[in-house]
CSV table of C-alpha atoms and ligand atoms in Angstrom, one decimal:
chain,number,residue,atom,x,y,z
A,1,UNK,CA,63.3,143.6,106.3
A,2,UNK,CA,61.8,140.3,107.2
A,3,UNK,CA,61.8,139.1,110.8
A,4,UNK,CA,64.5,136.5,111.1
A,5,UNK,CA,63.8,135.8,114.8
A,6,UNK,CA,66.6,138.0,116.0
A,7,UNK,CA,67.1,138.7,119.7
A,8,UNK,CA,68.8,141.5,121.5
A,9,UNK,CA,71.5,140.5,123.9
A,10,UNK,CA,74.4,142.2,125.5
A,11,UNK,CA,77.6,141.5,123.6
A,12,UNK,CA,80.5,140.1,125.5
A,13,UNK,CA,83.9,141.1,124.1
A,14,UNK,CA,86.4,138.2,124.1
A,15,UNK,CA,88.6,140.0,126.6
A,16,UNK,CA,85.7,140.1,129.0
A,17,UNK,CA,85.2,136.3,129.1
A,18,UNK,CA,85.7,135.1,132.5
A,19,UNK,CA,88.7,132.9,132.8
A,20,UNK,CA,87.0,131.3,135.7
A,21,UNK,CA,84.4,129.1,134.1
A,22,UNK,CA,81.1,128.1,135.4
A,23,UNK,CA,81.1,124.4,136.3
A,24,UNK,CA,77.8,122.7,136.3
A,25,UNK,CA,77.4,119.5,138.3
A,26,UNK,CA,75.4,116.6,137.1
A,27,UNK,CA,72.2,117.9,138.8
A,28,UNK,CA,72.4,121.2,137.0
A,29,UNK,CA,72.3,119.9,133.4
A,30,UNK,CA,70.4,117.3,131.3
A,31,UNK,CA,73.2,115.1,129.9
A,32,UNK,CA,72.5,111.5,130.5
A,33,UNK,CA,76.0,109.9,130.4
A,34,UNK,CA,74.5,106.4,129.6
A,35,UNK,CA,73.6,107.8,126.2
A,36,UNK,CA,77.1,108.7,125.3
A,37,UNK,CA,79.0,106.6,122.8
A,38,UNK,CA,81.2,104.1,124.7
A,39,UNK,CA,84.1,104.5,122.3
A,40,UNK,CA,84.1,108.3,122.9
A,41,UNK,CA,84.1,107.6,126.6
A,42,UNK,CA,87.0,105.2,126.2
A,43,UNK,CA,89.1,107.8,124.3
A,44,UNK,CA,88.5,110.4,127.0
A,45,UNK,CA,89.4,107.8,129.7
A,46,UNK,CA,92.6,106.8,128.0
A,47,UNK,CA,93.8,110.4,127.6
A,48,UNK,CA,93.0,111.2,131.2
A,49,UNK,CA,94.7,108.0,132.4
A,50,UNK,CA,97.8,109.1,130.6
A,51,UNK,CA,97.7,112.3,132.6
A,52,UNK,CA,96.2,114.7,130.0
A,53,UNK,CA,93.2,116.9,130.2
A,54,UNK,CA,90.4,115.6,127.9
A,55,UNK,CA,86.8,116.5,127.3
A,56,UNK,CA,83.9,115.8,125.0
A,57,UNK,CA,83.3,119.1,123.2
A,58,UNK,CA,81.5,121.0,120.5
A,59,UNK,CA,78.6,119.6,118.5
A,60,UNK,CA,78.2,116.4,120.5
A,61,UNK,CA,77.7,118.3,123.9
A,62,UNK,CA,75.3,120.7,122.2
A,63,UNK,CA,73.3,117.8,120.6
A,64,UNK,CA,73.1,115.9,123.9
A,65,UNK,CA,71.8,119.1,125.7
A,66,UNK,CA,69.3,119.7,123.0
A,67,UNK,CA,68.0,116.2,123.2
A,68,UNK,CA,69.4,115.0,119.8
A,69,UNK,CA,71.6,111.9,119.3
A,70,UNK,CA,75.1,113.2,118.2
A,71,UNK,CA,76.1,111.8,114.8
A,72,UNK,CA,79.8,112.1,115.8
A,73,UNK,CA,81.9,112.9,118.8
A,74,UNK,CA,84.7,115.4,119.1
A,75,UNK,CA,87.3,115.3,121.9
A,76,UNK,CA,89.6,118.1,122.9
A,77,UNK,CA,92.8,117.4,124.9
A,78,UNK,CA,96.0,118.9,126.2
A,79,UNK,CA,97.9,116.1,124.5
A,80,UNK,CA,99.8,116.9,121.3
A,81,UNK,CA,99.0,114.9,118.2
A,82,UNK,CA,102.2,112.9,118.6
A,83,UNK,CA,101.3,112.2,122.2
A,84,UNK,CA,97.7,111.0,121.2
A,85,UNK,CA,98.8,108.5,118.6
A,86,UNK,CA,100.7,106.0,120.8
A,87,UNK,CA,97.7,105.7,123.2
A,88,UNK,CA,95.5,104.0,120.6
A,89,UNK,CA,95.8,100.9,118.4
A,90,UNK,CA,94.1,102.5,115.3
A,91,UNK,CA,95.0,106.2,115.2
A,92,UNK,CA,96.2,108.4,112.4
A,93,UNK,CA,97.2,112.0,112.3
A,94,UNK,CA,95.5,114.0,109.6
A,95,UNK,CA,95.0,117.6,108.2
A,96,UNK,CA,97.3,120.5,107.4
A,97,UNK,CA,95.2,123.5,108.1
A,98,UNK,CA,93.9,121.8,111.2
A,99,UNK,CA,96.0,118.9,112.4
A,100,UNK,CA,94.2,116.3,114.5
A,101,UNK,CA,94.0,112.6,115.4
A,102,UNK,CA,91.5,110.2,114.1
A,103,UNK,CA,90.9,107.2,116.4
A,104,UNK,CA,89.2,104.4,114.6
A,105,UNK,CA,86.8,101.8,116.0
A,106,UNK,CA,85.7,99.8,112.9
A,107,UNK,CA,84.0,102.3,110.6
A,108,UNK,CA,83.5,104.8,113.4
A,109,UNK,CA,86.0,107.6,113.8
A,110,UNK,CA,86.4,109.7,117.0
A,111,UNK,CA,88.2,113.0,116.2
A,112,UNK,CA,90.7,114.1,118.9
A,113,UNK,CA,92.1,117.6,118.6
A,114,UNK,CA,94.7,119.3,120.8
A,115,UNK,CA,93.6,122.5,122.6
A,116,UNK,CA,94.5,125.4,120.3
A,117,UNK,CA,94.3,129.1,120.4
A,118,UNK,CA,93.1,131.8,118.0
A,119,UNK,CA,93.3,135.6,117.9
A,120,UNK,CA,89.8,136.8,118.4
A,121,UNK,CA,90.7,140.4,117.9
A,122,UNK,CA,92.2,140.0,114.4
A,123,UNK,CA,89.8,140.0,111.5
A,124,UNK,CA,92.1,138.6,108.9
A,125,UNK,CA,91.3,135.4,107.1
A,126,UNK,CA,92.6,132.3,109.1
A,127,UNK,CA,94.7,130.2,106.8
A,128,UNK,CA,96.0,127.7,109.3
A,129,UNK,CA,94.9,126.8,112.8
A,130,UNK,CA,97.6,124.9,114.5
A,131,UNK,CA,98.8,127.1,117.4
A,132,UNK,CA,98.4,125.0,120.5
A,133,UNK,CA,96.8,126.6,123.5
A,134,UNK,CA,95.1,125.9,126.8
A,135,UNK,CA,91.6,125.0,127.7
A,136,UNK,CA,90.2,128.5,127.8
A,137,UNK,CA,91.8,129.5,124.5
A,138,UNK,CA,90.4,126.4,122.9
A,139,UNK,CA,86.9,127.5,123.8
A,140,UNK,CA,87.3,131.1,122.7
A,141,UNK,CA,88.4,130.2,119.2
A,142,UNK,CA,85.2,128.2,118.7
A,143,UNK,CA,82.4,129.6,116.6
A,144,UNK,CA,79.2,129.8,118.7
A,145,UNK,CA,78.6,129.8,122.4
A,146,UNK,CA,76.4,126.7,122.1
A,147,UNK,CA,79.4,124.9,120.6
A,148,UNK,CA,81.8,126.1,123.3
A,149,UNK,CA,81.0,123.7,126.1
A,150,UNK,CA,83.3,121.0,127.6
A,151,UNK,CA,81.8,117.9,129.1
A,152,UNK,CA,84.0,115.8,131.5
A,153,UNK,CA,82.5,112.3,131.7
A,154,UNK,CA,84.8,111.4,134.6
A,155,UNK,CA,82.7,113.6,137.0
A,156,UNK,CA,79.8,114.4,134.6
A,157,UNK,CA,80.3,118.1,134.8
A,158,UNK,CA,79.9,120.8,132.1
A,159,UNK,CA,82.6,123.5,132.0
A,160,UNK,CA,81.3,126.7,130.5
A,161,UNK,CA,83.5,129.7,129.8
A,162,UNK,CA,81.0,131.5,127.4
A,163,UNK,CA,77.5,131.3,128.9
A,164,UNK,CA,76.8,128.5,126.4
A,165,UNK,CA,74.5,126.5,128.6
A,166,UNK,CA,72.4,129.6,129.3
A,167,UNK,CA,72.2,130.2,125.5
A,168,UNK,CA,71.1,126.6,124.9
A,169,UNK,CA,68.4,127.0,127.5
A,170,UNK,CA,67.2,130.3,126.1
A,171,UNK,CA,67.5,129.0,122.5
A,172,UNK,CA,70.0,131.7,121.4
A,173,UNK,CA,72.6,131.4,118.7
A,174,UNK,CA,75.5,133.8,119.3
A,175,UNK,CA,79.1,134.0,118.2
A,176,UNK,CA,81.8,133.8,120.7
A,177,UNK,CA,83.4,137.3,120.5
A,178,UNK,CA,82.5,140.0,118.0
A,179,UNK,CA,80.5,138.5,115.1
A,180,UNK,CA,82.0,140.8,112.4
A,181,UNK,CA,85.5,139.7,113.4
A,182,UNK,CA,84.6,136.1,113.7
A,183,UNK,CA,82.9,136.0,110.2
A,184,UNK,CA,85.8,137.8,108.5
A,185,UNK,CA,88.3,135.4,110.1
A,186,UNK,CA,86.4,132.4,108.7
A,187,UNK,CA,83.3,133.2,106.5
A,188,UNK,CA,82.2,129.5,106.7
A,189,UNK,CA,80.9,130.4,110.1
A,190,UNK,CA,78.1,132.4,108.4
A,191,UNK,CA,76.9,129.2,106.7
A,192,UNK,CA,77.2,127.4,110.0
A,193,UNK,CA,75.0,130.1,111.6
A,194,UNK,CA,72.2,129.4,109.2
A,195,UNK,CA,72.8,125.7,109.5
A,196,UNK,CA,72.2,125.7,113.3
A,197,UNK,CA,69.3,128.1,112.9
A,198,UNK,CA,67.7,125.7,110.4
A,199,UNK,CA,68.4,122.6,112.4
A,200,UNK,CA,67.5,123.7,115.8
A,201,UNK,CA,65.2,126.7,115.1
A,202,UNK,CA,67.3,128.9,117.4
A,203,UNK,CA,67.0,132.7,117.5
A,204,UNK,CA,70.0,134.6,116.3
A,205,UNK,CA,71.4,137.4,118.4
A,206,UNK,CA,71.1,140.9,116.8
A,207,UNK,CA,74.8,141.5,116.3
A,208,UNK,CA,75.4,138.1,114.5
A,209,UNK,CA,72.5,138.9,112.1
A,210,UNK,CA,73.9,142.3,111.3
A,211,UNK,CA,77.4,140.9,110.8
A,212,UNK,CA,75.9,138.3,108.4
A,213,UNK,CA,74.4,141.0,106.3
A,214,UNK,CA,77.5,143.1,106.4
A,215,UNK,CA,80.0,140.2,105.7
A,216,UNK,CA,78.1,137.9,103.4
A,217,UNK,CA,80.2,138.8,100.3
A,218,UNK,CA,83.3,137.5,102.2
A,219,UNK,CA,82.0,133.9,101.8
A,220,UNK,CA,83.7,133.8,98.4
A,221,UNK,CA,87.1,134.1,100.2
A,222,UNK,CA,86.6,130.8,102.0
A,223,UNK,CA,87.4,127.3,100.7
A,224,UNK,CA,84.7,126.1,98.3
A,225,UNK,CA,85.3,122.5,99.6
A,226,UNK,CA,84.5,123.5,103.2
A,227,UNK,CA,81.4,125.4,102.1
A,228,UNK,CA,80.3,122.4,100.0
A,229,UNK,CA,80.8,120.1,102.9
A,230,UNK,CA,78.5,122.2,105.1
A,231,UNK,CA,75.9,122.3,102.3
A,232,UNK,CA,76.0,118.5,101.8
A,233,UNK,CA,75.8,117.9,105.5
A,234,UNK,CA,72.6,120.0,105.5
A,235,UNK,CA,71.1,118.0,102.7
A,236,UNK,CA,71.6,115.0,105.0
A,237,UNK,CA,70.3,116.8,108.1
A,238,UNK,CA,66.5,116.5,107.7
A,239,UNK,CA,66.3,120.4,107.6
A,240,UNK,CA,67.5,121.0,104.1
A,241,UNK,CA,64.4,122.9,103.0
A,242,UNK,CA,64.6,125.3,105.9
A,243,UNK,CA,68.4,125.8,105.4
A,244,UNK,CA,68.1,126.6,101.7
A,245,UNK,CA,65.2,129.0,102.4
A,246,UNK,CA,67.4,130.7,105.0
A,247,UNK,CA,70.3,131.0,102.6
A,248,UNK,CA,68.0,132.6,100.1
A,249,UNK,CA,66.3,135.0,102.6
A,250,UNK,CA,69.6,136.2,103.9
A,251,UNK,CA,71.0,136.9,100.4
A,252,UNK,CA,73.8,134.3,100.9
A,253,UNK,CA,72.5,131.9,98.2
A,254,UNK,CA,72.8,134.7,95.7
A,255,UNK,CA,76.5,135.0,96.4
A,256,UNK,CA,77.2,131.3,96.8
A,257,UNK,CA,75.3,129.9,93.8
A,258,UNK,CA,73.7,132.8,91.8
A,259,UNK,CA,71.9,130.4,89.3
A,260,UNK,CA,70.3,128.4,92.1
A,261,UNK,CA,69.2,131.6,93.8
A,262,UNK,CA,67.6,132.8,90.5
A,263,UNK,CA,65.7,129.4,90.3
A,264,UNK,CA,64.4,130.1,93.8
A,265,UNK,CA,62.5,133.0,92.3
A,266,UNK,CA,61.3,131.0,89.3
A,267,UNK,CA,58.2,128.9,88.8
A,268,UNK,CA,60.3,125.7,89.4
A,269,UNK,CA,60.8,126.9,93.0
A,270,UNK,CA,57.7,125.0,94.2
A,271,UNK,CA,59.0,121.7,92.8
A,272,UNK,CA,62.5,122.2,94.3
A,273,UNK,CA,60.9,122.8,97.7
A,274,UNK,CA,58.8,119.6,97.3
A,275,UNK,CA,61.9,117.6,96.6
A,276,UNK,CA,63.8,119.1,99.5
A,277,UNK,CA,60.8,118.4,101.8
A,278,UNK,CA,60.7,114.8,100.6
A,279,UNK,CA,64.4,114.1,101.3
A,280,UNK,CA,64.0,115.8,104.8
A,281,UNK,CA,61.6,113.0,105.7
A,282,UNK,CA,64.1,110.3,104.8
A,283,UNK,CA,67.3,109.2,106.6
A,284,UNK,CA,70.7,107.8,105.4
A,285,UNK,CA,70.5,108.8,101.8
A,286,UNK,CA,73.7,109.0,99.8
A,287,UNK,CA,75.0,112.3,98.7
A,288,UNK,CA,74.5,111.7,95.0
A,289,UNK,CA,70.8,110.9,95.7
A,290,UNK,CA,70.4,114.0,97.7
A,291,UNK,CA,72.0,116.3,95.1
A,292,UNK,CA,69.8,114.6,92.4
A,293,UNK,CA,66.7,115.6,94.4
A,294,UNK,CA,67.7,119.2,94.3
A,295,UNK,CA,68.7,119.0,90.6
A,296,UNK,CA,66.0,116.9,89.1
A,297,UNK,CA,63.3,119.6,88.9
A,298,UNK,CA,65.9,122.0,87.5
A,299,UNK,CA,67.1,119.6,84.8
A,300,UNK,CA,63.5,118.7,83.9
A,301,UNK,CA,62.6,122.4,83.5
A,302,UNK,CA,65.8,123.0,81.5
A,303,UNK,CA,64.9,120.2,79.1
A,304,UNK,CA,61.3,121.4,78.9
A,305,UNK,CA,62.5,124.8,77.7
A,306,UNK,CA,64.9,123.1,75.2
A,307,UNK,CA,62.2,121.0,73.7
A,308,UNK,CA,59.3,123.5,73.9
A,309,UNK,CA,57.1,123.3,70.8
A,310,UNK,CA,58.8,120.1,69.5
A,311,UNK,CA,56.6,117.2,68.5
A,312,UNK,CA,59.5,115.0,67.5
A,313,UNK,CA,63.4,114.9,67.7
A,314,UNK,CA,63.4,114.7,71.4
A,315,UNK,CA,66.9,114.6,72.9
A,316,UNK,CA,68.2,111.0,73.4
A,317,UNK,CA,69.7,109.8,76.7
A,318,UNK,CA,73.2,110.7,75.6
A,319,UNK,CA,72.1,114.3,75.1
A,320,UNK,CA,70.2,114.4,78.4
A,321,UNK,CA,73.4,113.2,80.1
A,322,UNK,CA,75.3,116.1,78.6
A,323,UNK,CA,72.6,118.5,79.8
A,324,UNK,CA,72.7,117.0,83.3
A,325,UNK,CA,76.4,117.7,83.5
A,326,UNK,CA,75.8,121.2,82.3
A,327,UNK,CA,73.0,121.7,84.9
A,328,UNK,CA,75.2,120.6,87.8
A,329,UNK,CA,77.9,123.1,87.0
A,330,UNK,CA,75.5,125.8,86.1
A,331,UNK,CA,73.5,125.4,89.3
A,332,UNK,CA,76.4,125.4,91.7
A,333,UNK,CA,79.1,127.2,89.9
A,334,UNK,CA,81.2,129.2,89.6
A,335,UNK,CA,82.1,129.0,93.3
A,336,UNK,CA,81.0,125.5,94.4
A,337,UNK,CA,82.4,122.6,92.6
A,338,UNK,CA,80.9,119.2,92.8
A,339,UNK,CA,83.6,116.5,92.8
A,340,UNK,CA,83.8,114.5,89.6
A,341,UNK,CA,82.9,111.2,91.3
A,342,UNK,CA,79.7,112.5,92.8
A,343,UNK,CA,78.8,114.5,89.7
A,344,UNK,CA,79.1,111.3,87.5
A,345,UNK,CA,76.8,109.4,89.8
A,346,UNK,CA,74.2,112.3,89.9
A,347,UNK,CA,74.3,112.4,86.1
A,348,UNK,CA,73.6,108.7,85.9
A,349,UNK,CA,70.7,108.9,88.4
A,350,UNK,CA,69.2,111.9,86.6
A,351,UNK,CA,69.6,110.4,83.1
A,352,UNK,CA,67.9,107.2,84.2
A,353,UNK,CA,64.8,109.2,85.2
A,354,UNK,CA,64.2,109.9,81.5
A,355,UNK,CA,64.4,106.2,80.7
A,356,UNK,CA,61.7,105.6,83.3
A,357,UNK,CA,59.5,108.5,82.0
A,358,UNK,CA,60.6,109.3,78.5
A,359,UNK,CA,60.1,112.7,77.0
A,360,UNK,CA,58.3,111.2,74.1
A,361,UNK,CA,55.0,110.3,75.7
A,362,UNK,CA,53.9,107.8,73.1
A,363,UNK,CA,57.1,105.8,73.4
A,364,UNK,CA,56.5,102.3,74.7
A,365,UNK,CA,58.6,101.6,77.8
A,366,UNK,CA,60.9,98.6,77.5
A,367,UNK,CA,61.7,97.2,80.9
A,368,UNK,CA,65.3,96.2,80.1
A,369,UNK,CA,67.8,96.7,82.9
A,370,UNK,CA,70.6,98.8,81.4
A,371,UNK,CA,74.2,98.3,82.3
A,372,UNK,CA,74.7,101.8,83.7
A,373,UNK,CA,76.2,102.9,87.0
A,374,UNK,CA,74.0,103.5,90.0
A,375,UNK,CA,70.9,102.1,88.4
A,376,UNK,CA,69.6,100.9,91.8
A,377,UNK,CA,69.9,104.4,93.2
A,378,UNK,CA,68.1,105.7,90.2
A,379,UNK,CA,65.3,103.3,90.8
A,380,UNK,CA,65.1,104.4,94.5
A,381,UNK,CA,64.9,107.9,93.2
A,382,UNK,CA,61.9,107.0,91.1
A,383,UNK,CA,60.2,106.0,94.3
A,384,UNK,CA,61.0,109.4,95.8
A,385,UNK,CA,59.4,111.0,92.6
A,386,UNK,CA,56.4,108.8,93.2
A,387,UNK,CA,55.8,110.5,96.5
A,388,UNK,CA,55.6,113.8,94.7
A,389,UNK,CA,54.0,112.8,91.4
A,390,UNK,CA,51.1,110.5,92.1
A,391,UNK,CA,50.8,107.9,89.3
A,392,UNK,CA,54.4,106.9,89.3
A,393,UNK,CA,54.0,104.2,92.0
A,394,UNK,CA,52.9,101.6,89.5
A,395,UNK,CA,55.8,102.4,87.2
A,396,UNK,CA,58.2,102.1,90.1
A,397,UNK,CA,56.7,98.7,91.0
A,398,UNK,CA,57.1,97.4,87.5
A,399,UNK,CA,60.7,98.5,87.2
A,400,UNK,CA,61.4,97.0,90.7
A,401,UNK,CA,60.0,93.7,89.6
A,402,UNK,CA,62.3,93.6,86.6
A,403,UNK,CA,65.2,94.8,88.6
A,404,UNK,CA,64.8,92.0,91.2
A,405,UNK,CA,64.4,89.4,88.4
A,406,UNK,CA,67.5,90.7,86.8
A,407,UNK,CA,69.4,90.4,90.1
A,408,UNK,CA,68.3,86.8,90.7
A,409,UNK,CA,69.3,85.9,87.1
A,410,UNK,CA,72.7,87.6,87.7
A,411,UNK,CA,73.3,85.6,90.9
A,412,UNK,CA,72.3,82.3,89.3
A,413,UNK,CA,74.5,82.8,86.3
A,414,UNK,CA,77.6,83.5,88.5
B,1,LIG,P1,77.7,118.9,113.0
B,1,LIG,O1,76.6,118.5,113.8
B,1,LIG,O2,77.3,119.3,111.6
B,1,LIG,O3,78.9,118.0,113.0
B,1,LIG,P2,79.4,120.6,114.6
B,1,LIG,O4,79.2,121.9,115.4
B,1,LIG,O5,79.7,119.4,115.4
B,1,LIG,O6,78.2,120.3,113.7
B,1,LIG,P3,82.0,120.2,113.3
B,1,LIG,O7,82.4,120.6,112.0
B,1,LIG,O8,81.9,118.7,113.7
B,1,LIG,O9,80.6,120.9,113.6
B,1,LIG,O10,82.9,120.9,114.4
B,1,LIG,C1,83.1,120.5,115.8
B,1,LIG,C2,83.3,121.7,116.6
B,1,LIG,O11,84.4,122.5,116.2
B,1,LIG,C3,82.1,122.8,116.6
B,1,LIG,O12,81.1,122.4,117.5
B,1,LIG,C4,82.8,124.0,117.0
B,1,LIG,O13,83.0,124.1,118.4
B,1,LIG,C5,84.1,123.9,116.3
B,1,LIG,N1,84.1,124.5,115.0
B,1,LIG,C6,83.8,123.9,113.8
B,1,LIG,N2,83.9,124.7,112.8
B,1,LIG,C7,84.3,125.9,113.3
B,1,LIG,C8,84.7,127.1,112.7
B,1,LIG,N3,84.5,127.3,111.4
B,1,LIG,N4,85.1,128.1,113.5
B,1,LIG,C9,85.3,127.9,114.9
B,1,LIG,N5,85.0,126.7,115.4
B,1,LIG,C10,84.5,125.7,114.7
B,2,LIG,MG1,80.4,117.5,114.6
C-alpha cells in the first residue's frame, strides 16, 4: 500500500470529549481579528447584543489559523432561525435537510446556523439534521477536529472542545468521534477528508484512513448533488490536481466516476493532469470553464479514436457537440449528474475549440465570430490551451483581435 502520510494518534471516543472546553486567549493563538470580514463581525455582534450566544465557526476559523483568507464565513448561534430573521434587514431562511439563515450584504452571504446536535454513536445515514442542541453538541456533530473550533470576536478567544487547535498546529486531519461511524452517517465526509488533505497537505490519522478504505463504497448512498458541489469547489480551489490524484489513489474515484478513473490509467492521463495543473494556477474561473478543462483532453481523445484512419468525412461541429454531451455524461455518470445549464455551457466551450483548431488540418480558418453561447469563455479557454500547447498563442491573438472588433461593431450598431 502506498504511504498516504498517515499518522498514529490516540482515538478519543465522543463520550470522552471533555465538556469543559479549552479556552485560548488572544495571546495563545494566531487569529488577527482585523483580518476578519466586518459583516461577519457585525452579524455576531447583533446576535450577541440580542442576548444569544454566537461564534464564528468551522472553515473560516480553520482558514484563519492556517493563514488562508476564508472565502466565506459561517456563524453558529443559540438563536433559532425564526429568532435570527428579525435581527437583520436582508435575511432569508433556507434548507430542508439543514435549516439555516442567510444574511445578505450585497452579493455576500453570511450563513448563520442554530446550534444543533447529532448522535455520534449511531452509524445510520443522516437524512435530516435539524435537531437543535447546545454549544458542545454543535461541535461534536461537526466532521473534523480542525473544523470544530469556535471563535468569539468579542473577547478574541478560541473555544476548543475537541483538541482542534492542537491538531491544526500538528497538521493532523482527524474525525470528531469514530471515523467509521462518522463516514457511514454521512459519506460526503470522506470526500471532504481528501479535500482538506489536498488543500492543506495535512496528515490523516490512522483510523480515518482505515475507515475511508472500509467505507468508500458507501459514497454512493450520499446525495450526488452534495458530492458534485464538493468536486466543483475543489476545481475552484487551486488544489484540483492533488485532489483528483488523491481520489484515484484511495479508490474513491473508481466508485464515484468509473470512466474518469479508467482514463486516469490511460495515456490521456498526462494531458488531463496538465489541464488540472493549469487551472490550479488561475483564480476566479467559472465552473463551466473548469469542467471544460477536465473534459477537453477526454473529448479530443474520444474524437481522435472515432476519426482514426480517416482522411476525410471529419465530424462537423454539430456532431462534435453531440459527442461532447456524451462525454460529459460518460465521464461523470452514472452517479454524478452535471446540471443541464452547466452542461450546455461546457458543450458550447468544447465545441468552439474545434472551430479554433479544426480536425481537418488543411481547412482554412475563417475568423467569423459565431452567434453561439459562451463564445468569450471559449476564447479564454483557447488561451488556457495555449499555455499547454505552444503555438496556439498566435491563433488566440488573431481570434481575440476579431472578437474585439466584433464587440466594437456591436456597440456601435446599437
Ligand atoms: P470550504 O472551505 O470548502 O467552505 P468548510 O469546512 O467551510 O470548507 P462548509 O461546507 O462551508 O465547509 O461547512 C462549514 C462547516 O460545517 C465545516 O467547517 C464543518 O464544521 C461543518 N460541516 C460541513 N459539512 C459537514 C459534514 N458533512 N458533516 C459534519 N460537519 C460538516
Ligand atoms: Mg465554508
